[in-house]
Coordinates of C-alpha atoms in Angstrom, one line a residue:
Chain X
X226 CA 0.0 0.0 0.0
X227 CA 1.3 3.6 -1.1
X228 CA -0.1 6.5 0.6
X229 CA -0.4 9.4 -2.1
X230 CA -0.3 13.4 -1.3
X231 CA -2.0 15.6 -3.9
X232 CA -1.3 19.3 -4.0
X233 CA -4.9 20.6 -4.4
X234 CA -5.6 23.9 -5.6
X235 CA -9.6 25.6 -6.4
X236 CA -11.6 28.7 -7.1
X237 CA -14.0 28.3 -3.7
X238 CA -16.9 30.7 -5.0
X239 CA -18.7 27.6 -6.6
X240 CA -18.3 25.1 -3.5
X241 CA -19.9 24.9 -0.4
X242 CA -16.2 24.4 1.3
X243 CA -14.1 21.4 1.2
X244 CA -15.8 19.1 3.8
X245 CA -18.7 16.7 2.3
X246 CA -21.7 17.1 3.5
X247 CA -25.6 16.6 2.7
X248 CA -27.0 18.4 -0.6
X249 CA -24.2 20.4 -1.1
X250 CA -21.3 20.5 -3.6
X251 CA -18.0 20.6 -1.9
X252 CA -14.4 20.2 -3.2
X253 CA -14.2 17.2 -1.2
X254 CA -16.8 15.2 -2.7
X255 CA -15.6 16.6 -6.3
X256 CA -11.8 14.8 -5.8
X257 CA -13.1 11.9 -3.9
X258 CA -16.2 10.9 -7.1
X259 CA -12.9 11.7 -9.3
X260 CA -10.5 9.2 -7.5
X261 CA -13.0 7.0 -7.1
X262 CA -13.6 7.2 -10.6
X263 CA -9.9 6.8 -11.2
X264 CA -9.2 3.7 -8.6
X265 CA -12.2 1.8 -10.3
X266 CA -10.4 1.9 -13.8
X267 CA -6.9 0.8 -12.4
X268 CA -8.6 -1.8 -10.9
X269 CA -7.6 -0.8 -7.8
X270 CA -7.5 -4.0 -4.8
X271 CA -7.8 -1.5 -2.0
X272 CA -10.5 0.2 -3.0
X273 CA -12.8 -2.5 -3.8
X274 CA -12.0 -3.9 0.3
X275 CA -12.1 -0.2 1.6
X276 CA -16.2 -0.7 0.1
X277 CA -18.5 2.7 0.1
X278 CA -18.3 4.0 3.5
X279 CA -17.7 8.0 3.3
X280 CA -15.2 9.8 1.6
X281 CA -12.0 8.3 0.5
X282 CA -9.9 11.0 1.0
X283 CA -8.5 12.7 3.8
X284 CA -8.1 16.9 3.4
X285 CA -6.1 19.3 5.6
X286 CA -7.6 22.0 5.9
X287 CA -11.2 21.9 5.7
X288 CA -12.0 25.7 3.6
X289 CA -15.1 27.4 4.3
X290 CA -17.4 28.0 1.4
X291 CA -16.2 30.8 -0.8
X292 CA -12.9 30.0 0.2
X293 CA -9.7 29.3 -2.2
X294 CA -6.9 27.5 -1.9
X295 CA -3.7 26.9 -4.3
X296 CA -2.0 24.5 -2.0
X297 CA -4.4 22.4 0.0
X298 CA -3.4 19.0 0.7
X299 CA -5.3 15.9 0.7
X300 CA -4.2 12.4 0.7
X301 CA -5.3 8.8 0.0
X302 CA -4.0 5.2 0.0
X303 CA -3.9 2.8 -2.9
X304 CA -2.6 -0.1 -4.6
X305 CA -3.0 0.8 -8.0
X306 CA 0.1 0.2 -10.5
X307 CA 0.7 3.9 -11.4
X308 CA 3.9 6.4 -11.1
X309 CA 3.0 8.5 -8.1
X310 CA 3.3 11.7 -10.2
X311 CA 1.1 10.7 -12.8
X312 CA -2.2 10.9 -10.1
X313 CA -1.9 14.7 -11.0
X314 CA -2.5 14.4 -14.7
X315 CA -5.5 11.6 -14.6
X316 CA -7.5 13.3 -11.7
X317 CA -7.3 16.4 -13.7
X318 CA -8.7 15.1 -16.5
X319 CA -11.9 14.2 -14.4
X320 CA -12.3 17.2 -11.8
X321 CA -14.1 20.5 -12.8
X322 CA -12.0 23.1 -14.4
X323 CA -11.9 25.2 -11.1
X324 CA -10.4 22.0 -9.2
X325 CA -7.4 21.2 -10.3
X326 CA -4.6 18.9 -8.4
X327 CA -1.0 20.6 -8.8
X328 CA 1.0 18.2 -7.8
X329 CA 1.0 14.4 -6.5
X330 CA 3.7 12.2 -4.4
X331 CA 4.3 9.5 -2.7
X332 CA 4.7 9.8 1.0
X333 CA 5.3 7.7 4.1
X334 CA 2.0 6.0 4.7
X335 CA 2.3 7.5 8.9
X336 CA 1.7 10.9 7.2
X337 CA -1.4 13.1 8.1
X338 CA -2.2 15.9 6.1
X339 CA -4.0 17.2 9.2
X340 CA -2.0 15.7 12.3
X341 CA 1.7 16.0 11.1
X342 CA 3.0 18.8 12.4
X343 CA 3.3 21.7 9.5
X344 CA 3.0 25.4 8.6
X345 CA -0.1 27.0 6.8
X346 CA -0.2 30.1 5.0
X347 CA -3.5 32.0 3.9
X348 CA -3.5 35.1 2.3
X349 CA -6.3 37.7 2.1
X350 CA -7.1 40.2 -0.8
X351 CA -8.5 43.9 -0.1
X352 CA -9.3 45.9 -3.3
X353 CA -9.6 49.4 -2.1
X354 CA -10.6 51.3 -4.8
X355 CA -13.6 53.6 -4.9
X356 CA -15.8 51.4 -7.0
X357 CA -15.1 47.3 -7.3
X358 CA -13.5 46.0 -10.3
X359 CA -15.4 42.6 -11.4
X360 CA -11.7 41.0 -13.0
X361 CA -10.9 41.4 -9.1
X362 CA -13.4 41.1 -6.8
X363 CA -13.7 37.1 -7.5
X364 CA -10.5 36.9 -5.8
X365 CA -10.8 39.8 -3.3
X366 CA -13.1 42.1 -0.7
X367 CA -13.7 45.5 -2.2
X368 CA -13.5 48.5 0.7
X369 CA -14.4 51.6 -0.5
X370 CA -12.7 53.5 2.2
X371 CA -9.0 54.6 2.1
X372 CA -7.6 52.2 4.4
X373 CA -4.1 53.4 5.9
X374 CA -1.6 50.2 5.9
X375 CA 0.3 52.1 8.0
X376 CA -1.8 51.7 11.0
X377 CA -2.3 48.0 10.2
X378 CA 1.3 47.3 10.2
X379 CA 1.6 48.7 13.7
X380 CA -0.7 46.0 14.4
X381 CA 1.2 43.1 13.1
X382 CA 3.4 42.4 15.8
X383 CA 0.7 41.9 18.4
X384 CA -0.4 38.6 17.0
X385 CA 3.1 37.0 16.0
X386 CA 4.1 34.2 18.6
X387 CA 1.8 31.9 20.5
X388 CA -1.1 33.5 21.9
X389 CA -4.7 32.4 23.0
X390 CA -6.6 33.1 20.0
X391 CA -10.2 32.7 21.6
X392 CA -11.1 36.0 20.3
X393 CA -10.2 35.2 17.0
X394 CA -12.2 32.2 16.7
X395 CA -15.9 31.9 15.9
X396 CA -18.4 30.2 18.0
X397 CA -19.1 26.7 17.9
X398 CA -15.5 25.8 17.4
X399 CA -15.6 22.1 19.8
X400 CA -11.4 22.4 20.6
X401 CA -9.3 22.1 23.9
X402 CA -7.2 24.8 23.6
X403 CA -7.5 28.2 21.4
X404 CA -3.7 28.7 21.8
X405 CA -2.2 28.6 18.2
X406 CA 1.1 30.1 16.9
X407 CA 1.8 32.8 14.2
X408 CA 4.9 32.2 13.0
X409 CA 4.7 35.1 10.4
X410 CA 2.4 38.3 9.6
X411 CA 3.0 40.7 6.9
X412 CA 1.1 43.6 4.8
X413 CA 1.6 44.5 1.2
X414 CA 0.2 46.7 -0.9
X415 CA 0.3 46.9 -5.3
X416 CA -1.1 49.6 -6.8
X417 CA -3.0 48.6 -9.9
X418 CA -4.8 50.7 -13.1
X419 CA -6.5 52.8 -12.9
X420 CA -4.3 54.9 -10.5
X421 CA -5.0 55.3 -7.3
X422 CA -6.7 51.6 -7.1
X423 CA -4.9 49.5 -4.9
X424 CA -4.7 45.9 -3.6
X425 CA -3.6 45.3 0.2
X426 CA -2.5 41.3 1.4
X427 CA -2.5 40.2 4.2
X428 CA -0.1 37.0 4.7
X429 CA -0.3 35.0 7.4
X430 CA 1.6 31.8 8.5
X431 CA 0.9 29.7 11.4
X432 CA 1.4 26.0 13.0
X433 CA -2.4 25.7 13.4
X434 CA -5.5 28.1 13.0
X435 CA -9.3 28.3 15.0
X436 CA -11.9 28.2 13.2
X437 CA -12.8 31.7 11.1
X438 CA -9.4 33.0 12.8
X439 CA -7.5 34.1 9.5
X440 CA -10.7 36.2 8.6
X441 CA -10.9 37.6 12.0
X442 CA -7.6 38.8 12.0
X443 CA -8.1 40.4 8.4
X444 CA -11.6 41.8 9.5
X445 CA -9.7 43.1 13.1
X446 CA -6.8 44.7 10.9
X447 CA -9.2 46.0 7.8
X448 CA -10.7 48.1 11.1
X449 CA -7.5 49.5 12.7
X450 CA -6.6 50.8 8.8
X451 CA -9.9 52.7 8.3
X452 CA -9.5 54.2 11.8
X453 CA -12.4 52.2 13.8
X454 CA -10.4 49.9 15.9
X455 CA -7.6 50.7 17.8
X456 CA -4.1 49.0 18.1
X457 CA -5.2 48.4 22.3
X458 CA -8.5 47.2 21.7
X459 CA -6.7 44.9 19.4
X460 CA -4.0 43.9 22.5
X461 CA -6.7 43.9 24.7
X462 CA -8.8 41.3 22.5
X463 CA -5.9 39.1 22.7
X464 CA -5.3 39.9 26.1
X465 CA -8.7 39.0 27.6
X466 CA -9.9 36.2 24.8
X467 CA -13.1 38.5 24.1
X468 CA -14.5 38.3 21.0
X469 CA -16.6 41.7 20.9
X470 CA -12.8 43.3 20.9
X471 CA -12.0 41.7 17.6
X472 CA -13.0 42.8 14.3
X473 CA -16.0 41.3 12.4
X474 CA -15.4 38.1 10.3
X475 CA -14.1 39.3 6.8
X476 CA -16.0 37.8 3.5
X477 CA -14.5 34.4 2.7
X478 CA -14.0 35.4 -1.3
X479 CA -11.1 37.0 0.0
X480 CA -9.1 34.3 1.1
X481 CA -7.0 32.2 -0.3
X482 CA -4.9 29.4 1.6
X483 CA -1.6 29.8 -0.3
X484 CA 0.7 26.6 0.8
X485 CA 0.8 24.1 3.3
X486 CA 4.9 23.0 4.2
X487 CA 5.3 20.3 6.5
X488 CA 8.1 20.5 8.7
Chain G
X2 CA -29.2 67.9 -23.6
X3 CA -26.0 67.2 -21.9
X4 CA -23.9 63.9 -23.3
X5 CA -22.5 61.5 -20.2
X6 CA -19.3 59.3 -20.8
X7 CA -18.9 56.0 -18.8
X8 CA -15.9 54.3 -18.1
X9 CA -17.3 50.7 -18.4
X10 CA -15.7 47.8 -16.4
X11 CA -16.8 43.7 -16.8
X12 CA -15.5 40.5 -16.5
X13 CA -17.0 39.3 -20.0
X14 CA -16.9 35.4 -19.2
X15 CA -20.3 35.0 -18.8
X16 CA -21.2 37.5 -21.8
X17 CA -21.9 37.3 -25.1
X18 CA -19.4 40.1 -26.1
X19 CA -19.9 43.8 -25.9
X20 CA -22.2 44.2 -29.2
X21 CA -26.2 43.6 -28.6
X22 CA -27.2 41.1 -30.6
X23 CA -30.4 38.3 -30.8
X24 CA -30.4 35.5 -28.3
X25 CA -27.6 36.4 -26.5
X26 CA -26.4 38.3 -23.2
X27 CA -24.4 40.7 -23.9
X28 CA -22.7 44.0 -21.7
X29 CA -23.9 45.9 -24.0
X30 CA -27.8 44.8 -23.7
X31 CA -27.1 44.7 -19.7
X32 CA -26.3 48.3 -19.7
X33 CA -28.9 49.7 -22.0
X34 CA -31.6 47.8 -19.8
X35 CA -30.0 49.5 -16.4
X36 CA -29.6 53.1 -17.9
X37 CA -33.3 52.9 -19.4
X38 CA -34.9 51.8 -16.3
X39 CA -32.3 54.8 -14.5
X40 CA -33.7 57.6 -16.8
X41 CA -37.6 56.5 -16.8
X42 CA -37.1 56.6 -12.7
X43 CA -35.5 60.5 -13.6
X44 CA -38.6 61.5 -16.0
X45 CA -36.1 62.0 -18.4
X46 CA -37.8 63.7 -21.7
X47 CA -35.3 62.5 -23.9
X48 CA -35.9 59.3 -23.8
X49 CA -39.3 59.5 -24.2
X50 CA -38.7 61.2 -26.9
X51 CA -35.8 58.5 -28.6
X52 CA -38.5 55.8 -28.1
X53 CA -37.5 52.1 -28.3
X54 CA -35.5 51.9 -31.3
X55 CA -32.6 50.1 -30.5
X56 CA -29.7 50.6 -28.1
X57 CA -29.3 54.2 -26.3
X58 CA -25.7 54.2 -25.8
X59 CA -22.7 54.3 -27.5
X60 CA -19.6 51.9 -26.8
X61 CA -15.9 52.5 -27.9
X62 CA -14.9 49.1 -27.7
X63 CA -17.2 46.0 -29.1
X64 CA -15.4 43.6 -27.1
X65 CA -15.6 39.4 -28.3
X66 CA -17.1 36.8 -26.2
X67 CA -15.2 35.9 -23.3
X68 CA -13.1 39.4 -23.3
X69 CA -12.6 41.3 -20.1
X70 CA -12.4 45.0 -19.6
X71 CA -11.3 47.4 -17.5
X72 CA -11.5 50.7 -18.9
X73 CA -14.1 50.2 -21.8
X74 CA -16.1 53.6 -22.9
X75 CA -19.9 54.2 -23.3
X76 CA -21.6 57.3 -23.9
X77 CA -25.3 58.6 -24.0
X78 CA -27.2 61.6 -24.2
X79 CA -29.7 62.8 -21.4
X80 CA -31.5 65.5 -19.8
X81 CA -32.2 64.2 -16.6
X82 CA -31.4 66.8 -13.7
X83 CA -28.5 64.1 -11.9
X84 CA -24.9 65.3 -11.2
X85 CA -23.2 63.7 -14.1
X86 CA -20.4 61.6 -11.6
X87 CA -24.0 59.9 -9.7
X88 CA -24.7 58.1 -12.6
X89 CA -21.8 55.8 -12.5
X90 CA -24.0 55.5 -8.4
X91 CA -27.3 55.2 -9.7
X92 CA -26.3 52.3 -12.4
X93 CA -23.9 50.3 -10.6
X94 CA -27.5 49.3 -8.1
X95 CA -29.4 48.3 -11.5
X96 CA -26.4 46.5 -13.1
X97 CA -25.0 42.8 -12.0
X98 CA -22.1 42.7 -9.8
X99 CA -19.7 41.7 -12.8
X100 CA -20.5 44.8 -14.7
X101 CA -19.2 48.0 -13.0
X102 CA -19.1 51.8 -13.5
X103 CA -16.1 53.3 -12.7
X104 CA -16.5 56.7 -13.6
X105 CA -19.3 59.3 -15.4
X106 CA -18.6 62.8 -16.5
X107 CA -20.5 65.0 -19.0
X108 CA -18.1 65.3 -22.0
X109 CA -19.2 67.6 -24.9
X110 CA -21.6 66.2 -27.4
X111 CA -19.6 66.0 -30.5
X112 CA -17.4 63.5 -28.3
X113 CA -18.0 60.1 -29.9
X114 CA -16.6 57.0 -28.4
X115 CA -15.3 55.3 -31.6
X116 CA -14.7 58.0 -33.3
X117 CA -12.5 60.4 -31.1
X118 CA -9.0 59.8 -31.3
X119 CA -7.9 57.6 -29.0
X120 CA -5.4 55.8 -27.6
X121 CA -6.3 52.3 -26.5
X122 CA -4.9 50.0 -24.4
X123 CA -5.3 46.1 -23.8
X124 CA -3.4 43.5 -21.4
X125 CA -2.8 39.9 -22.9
X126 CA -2.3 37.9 -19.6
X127 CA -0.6 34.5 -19.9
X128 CA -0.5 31.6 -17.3
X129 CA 2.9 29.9 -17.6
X130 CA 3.2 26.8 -15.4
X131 CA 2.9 22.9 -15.5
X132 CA -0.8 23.1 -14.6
X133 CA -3.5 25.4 -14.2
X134 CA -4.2 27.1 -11.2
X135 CA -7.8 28.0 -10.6
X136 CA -7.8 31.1 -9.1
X137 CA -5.7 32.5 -12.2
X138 CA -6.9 31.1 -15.4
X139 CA -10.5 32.8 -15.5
X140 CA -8.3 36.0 -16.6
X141 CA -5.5 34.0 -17.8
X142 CA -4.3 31.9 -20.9
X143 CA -2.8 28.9 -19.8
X144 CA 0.4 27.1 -21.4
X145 CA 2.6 24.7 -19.5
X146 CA 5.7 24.2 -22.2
X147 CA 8.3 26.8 -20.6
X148 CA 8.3 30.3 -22.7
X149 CA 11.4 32.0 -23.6
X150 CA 10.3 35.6 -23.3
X151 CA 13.7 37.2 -24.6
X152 CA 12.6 36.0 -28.0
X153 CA 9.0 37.2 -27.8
X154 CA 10.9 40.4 -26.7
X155 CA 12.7 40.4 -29.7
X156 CA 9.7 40.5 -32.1
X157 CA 8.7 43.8 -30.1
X158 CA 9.7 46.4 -32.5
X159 CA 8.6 44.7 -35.5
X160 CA 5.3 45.4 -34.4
X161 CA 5.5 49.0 -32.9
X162 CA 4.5 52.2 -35.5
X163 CA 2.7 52.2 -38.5
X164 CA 2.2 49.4 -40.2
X165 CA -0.6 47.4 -43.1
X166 CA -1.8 44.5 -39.9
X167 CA -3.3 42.6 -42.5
X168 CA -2.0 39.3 -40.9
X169 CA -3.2 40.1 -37.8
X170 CA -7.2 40.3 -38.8
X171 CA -9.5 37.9 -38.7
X172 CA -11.3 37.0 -42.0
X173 CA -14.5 39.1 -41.9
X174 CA -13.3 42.2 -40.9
X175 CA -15.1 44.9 -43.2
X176 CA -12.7 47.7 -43.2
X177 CA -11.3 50.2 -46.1
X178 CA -7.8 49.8 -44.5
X179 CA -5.8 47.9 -42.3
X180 CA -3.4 50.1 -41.8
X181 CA -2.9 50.7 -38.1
X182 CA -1.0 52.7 -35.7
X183 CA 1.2 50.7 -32.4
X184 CA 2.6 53.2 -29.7
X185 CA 3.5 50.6 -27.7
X186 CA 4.3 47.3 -26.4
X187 CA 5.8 45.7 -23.8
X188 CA 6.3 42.0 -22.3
X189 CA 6.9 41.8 -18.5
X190 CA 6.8 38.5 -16.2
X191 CA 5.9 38.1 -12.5
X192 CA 6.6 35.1 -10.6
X193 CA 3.6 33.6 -8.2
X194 CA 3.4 31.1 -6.2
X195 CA 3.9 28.1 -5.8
X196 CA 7.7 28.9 -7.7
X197 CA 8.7 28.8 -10.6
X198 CA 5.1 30.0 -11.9
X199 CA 5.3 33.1 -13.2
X200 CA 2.5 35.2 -15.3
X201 CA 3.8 36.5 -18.7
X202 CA 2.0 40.0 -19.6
X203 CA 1.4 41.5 -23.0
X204 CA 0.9 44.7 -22.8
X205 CA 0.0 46.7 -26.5
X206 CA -1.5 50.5 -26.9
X207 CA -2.5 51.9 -30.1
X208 CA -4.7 54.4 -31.7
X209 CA -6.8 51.8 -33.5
X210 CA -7.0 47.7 -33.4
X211 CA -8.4 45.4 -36.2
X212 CA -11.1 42.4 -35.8
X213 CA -9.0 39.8 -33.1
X214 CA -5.8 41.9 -33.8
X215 CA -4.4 41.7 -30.4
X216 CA -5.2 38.3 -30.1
X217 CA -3.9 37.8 -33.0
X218 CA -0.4 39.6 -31.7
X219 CA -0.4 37.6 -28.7
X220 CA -0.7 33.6 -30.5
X221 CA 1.7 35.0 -32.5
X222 CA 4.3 36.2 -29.8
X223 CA 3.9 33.0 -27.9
X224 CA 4.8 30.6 -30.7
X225 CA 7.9 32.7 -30.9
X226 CA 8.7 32.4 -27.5
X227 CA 7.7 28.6 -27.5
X228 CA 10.2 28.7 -30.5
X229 CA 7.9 27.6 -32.7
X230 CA 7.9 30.4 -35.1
X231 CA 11.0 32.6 -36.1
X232 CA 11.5 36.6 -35.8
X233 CA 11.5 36.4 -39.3
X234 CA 8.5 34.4 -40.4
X235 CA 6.8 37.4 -38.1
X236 CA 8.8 40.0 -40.2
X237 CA 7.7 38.8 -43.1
X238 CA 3.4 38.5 -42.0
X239 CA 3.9 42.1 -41.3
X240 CA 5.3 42.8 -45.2
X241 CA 3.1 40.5 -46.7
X242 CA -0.1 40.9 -45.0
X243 CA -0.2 36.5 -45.0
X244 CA -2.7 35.7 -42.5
X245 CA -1.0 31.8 -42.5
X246 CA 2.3 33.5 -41.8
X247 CA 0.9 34.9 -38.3
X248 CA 0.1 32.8 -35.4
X249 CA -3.0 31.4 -34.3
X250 CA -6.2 33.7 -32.4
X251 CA -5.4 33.2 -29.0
X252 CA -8.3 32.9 -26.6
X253 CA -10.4 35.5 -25.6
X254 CA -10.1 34.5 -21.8
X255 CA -6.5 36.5 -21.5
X256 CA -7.3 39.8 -22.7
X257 CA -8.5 42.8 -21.3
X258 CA -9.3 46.1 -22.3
X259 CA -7.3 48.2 -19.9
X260 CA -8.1 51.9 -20.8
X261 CA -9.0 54.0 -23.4
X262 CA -7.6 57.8 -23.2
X263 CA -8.1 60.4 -25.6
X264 CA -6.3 62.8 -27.4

């Protein structure tokens, strides 16, 4: 048995996430009908043992809907007689156009694409530009307000290290602890036609995230940049765990988990 | 009667092309429908006047299927008593979200769109990586054999100033000449993630385009920087006006009309 790591990347705004569930399309269900699909054809031995019972897969990082990713990982276990890199090429040629694997490899089969230890990094777009742009705003939130970067950055160093994100993290999250690490935190800005429109990212890397917590922090740091938040309320929100410190939860269109590296 | 410019922004993927026409969704159709229902909410007496025949505005650019824009130009002529930048307001609430107003202004009313001198400018975005990546290939063409961009920036010059662009028009094209003027063009790269992606960008301005002509440019470009077709086979379509001797219409998908300034 060979346990196979695929590179996943998709446009979210069609899917209802990645995780399967009832009368809803999700990414997940998309890769696993295609592998499925696949396994049959190769006459795969495992598969045929492994029966019908739920998704065959096993995802990372489970994306909200509207959320995009260009480096989520998934893997899956088989015995079918092909070159590892070659999964790549024959899933793609069964997935949806806005699904498409990047890469695939073999890996040792004690690797878990959610339990081995490994750092994630999302980005998230802001158009700021008076009126949106539809050949952006697929990708991106559009703020109308001039948003000073400035401000945000003096943020930034408030949430790098470990901290107890509970105030990042939306309710109904079912985990222990809310203390994750932010290994890295950085704002950029581009300016793009017509002059003075601009795009701001946010880039965030971590060991582990809550639930909602990379669009908190973007919704938290869109709100110290337009002046409506300041940078205590923000220490204070991390400080006390409160929720009603942090920002609001940003639009998911605008993110985009970028890579996953395992350590 | 006072004449109102728009600066007209869509992503055309889910549109028939600029140009009204029967059984089809076009940007075109889209905008007259919003602008009629905006000046019969204003009691405008022009319009009442004009009656239904046909569309009330005026584009620059009659974009293809599939072709985005960014800086596309409409005009039309009113009476209405609105501030002439609340248009751009008042339409972007009656238009869908991937049609956009950028910009009104009243402009004087021998200023014609198409006829106006102009200088034009359109973006040819390419994709250039083993596979596709979701999130950049509804703006982007993609091609995954490695492009040498030195060469295509050695066919540059052969293109820029006057020349007959014969070989660069689609069959079909009614026009007296096809002579046309390049001011510019240019061929950067970025680099994306995950490395060694990159996105190659053809950028061309000019005071007039023929049917396909800078889609035309841009299959032709890329065969010479997939090495595919020599600097000279590209010298000699421009003397000789041989359609066969140009490369191949690439896909409407990559382009954008970026902006449109006049003289």
């Amino acid at each position: 048995m060979r346990r196979i790591k695929l590179t996943v990347a998709y446009d979210g705004t069609d899917y209802s996430g990645w995780q399967s569930q009832n009368n809803a399309d999700t990414v997940e269900d998309r890769l696993d009908e295609a592998l499925r699909s696949l396994l049959i054809d190769c006459h795969d031995p495992l598969l045929v043992e492994s029966g019908e019972v739920g998704s065959i897969i096993t995802g990372a990082s489970r994306t909200d809907s509207g959320v995009h990713a260009e480096g989520n990982v998934a893997v899956f276990d088989t015995e079918a007689r092909m070159a590892a890199d070659r999964f790549a090429y024959a899933l793609n040629t069964r997935l949806p156009e806005d699904i498409r694997i990047l890469r695939s490899e073999e890996v040792p089969v004690d690797f878990h694409p959610r339990y081995s230890p490994s750092h994630k990094t999302y980005e998230y777009q802001i158009l700021n530009t008076s009126i949106p742009i539809p050949t952006y705003t697929r990708y991106m939130h559009h703020i109308y307000e001039d948003i000073d970067i400035n401000k945000m950055r003096e943020a930034v160093d408030l949430f790098i290290g470990e901290h107890d994100f509970s105030a990042f993290c939306s309710a109904g999250a079912q985990v222990k602890s809310k203390v994750r690490t932010i290994t890295a935190l950085s704002i950029d800005e581009a300016s793009i036609d017509p002059k003075p429109c601009r795009i701001i990212r946010i880039r965030v890397t971590g060991t582990g995230f809550l639930y909602n917590m990379v669009r908190i922090i973007a919704g938290t740091l869109i709100e110290v940049g337009l002046g409506r938040r300041s940078i205590d309320t923000v220490r204070q929100a991390i400080e006390t765990g409160d929720r009603q410190l942090a920002g609001p939860t940003a639009p998911a269109r605008g993110l985009t988990l970028k890579q996953i590296i395992y350590d």
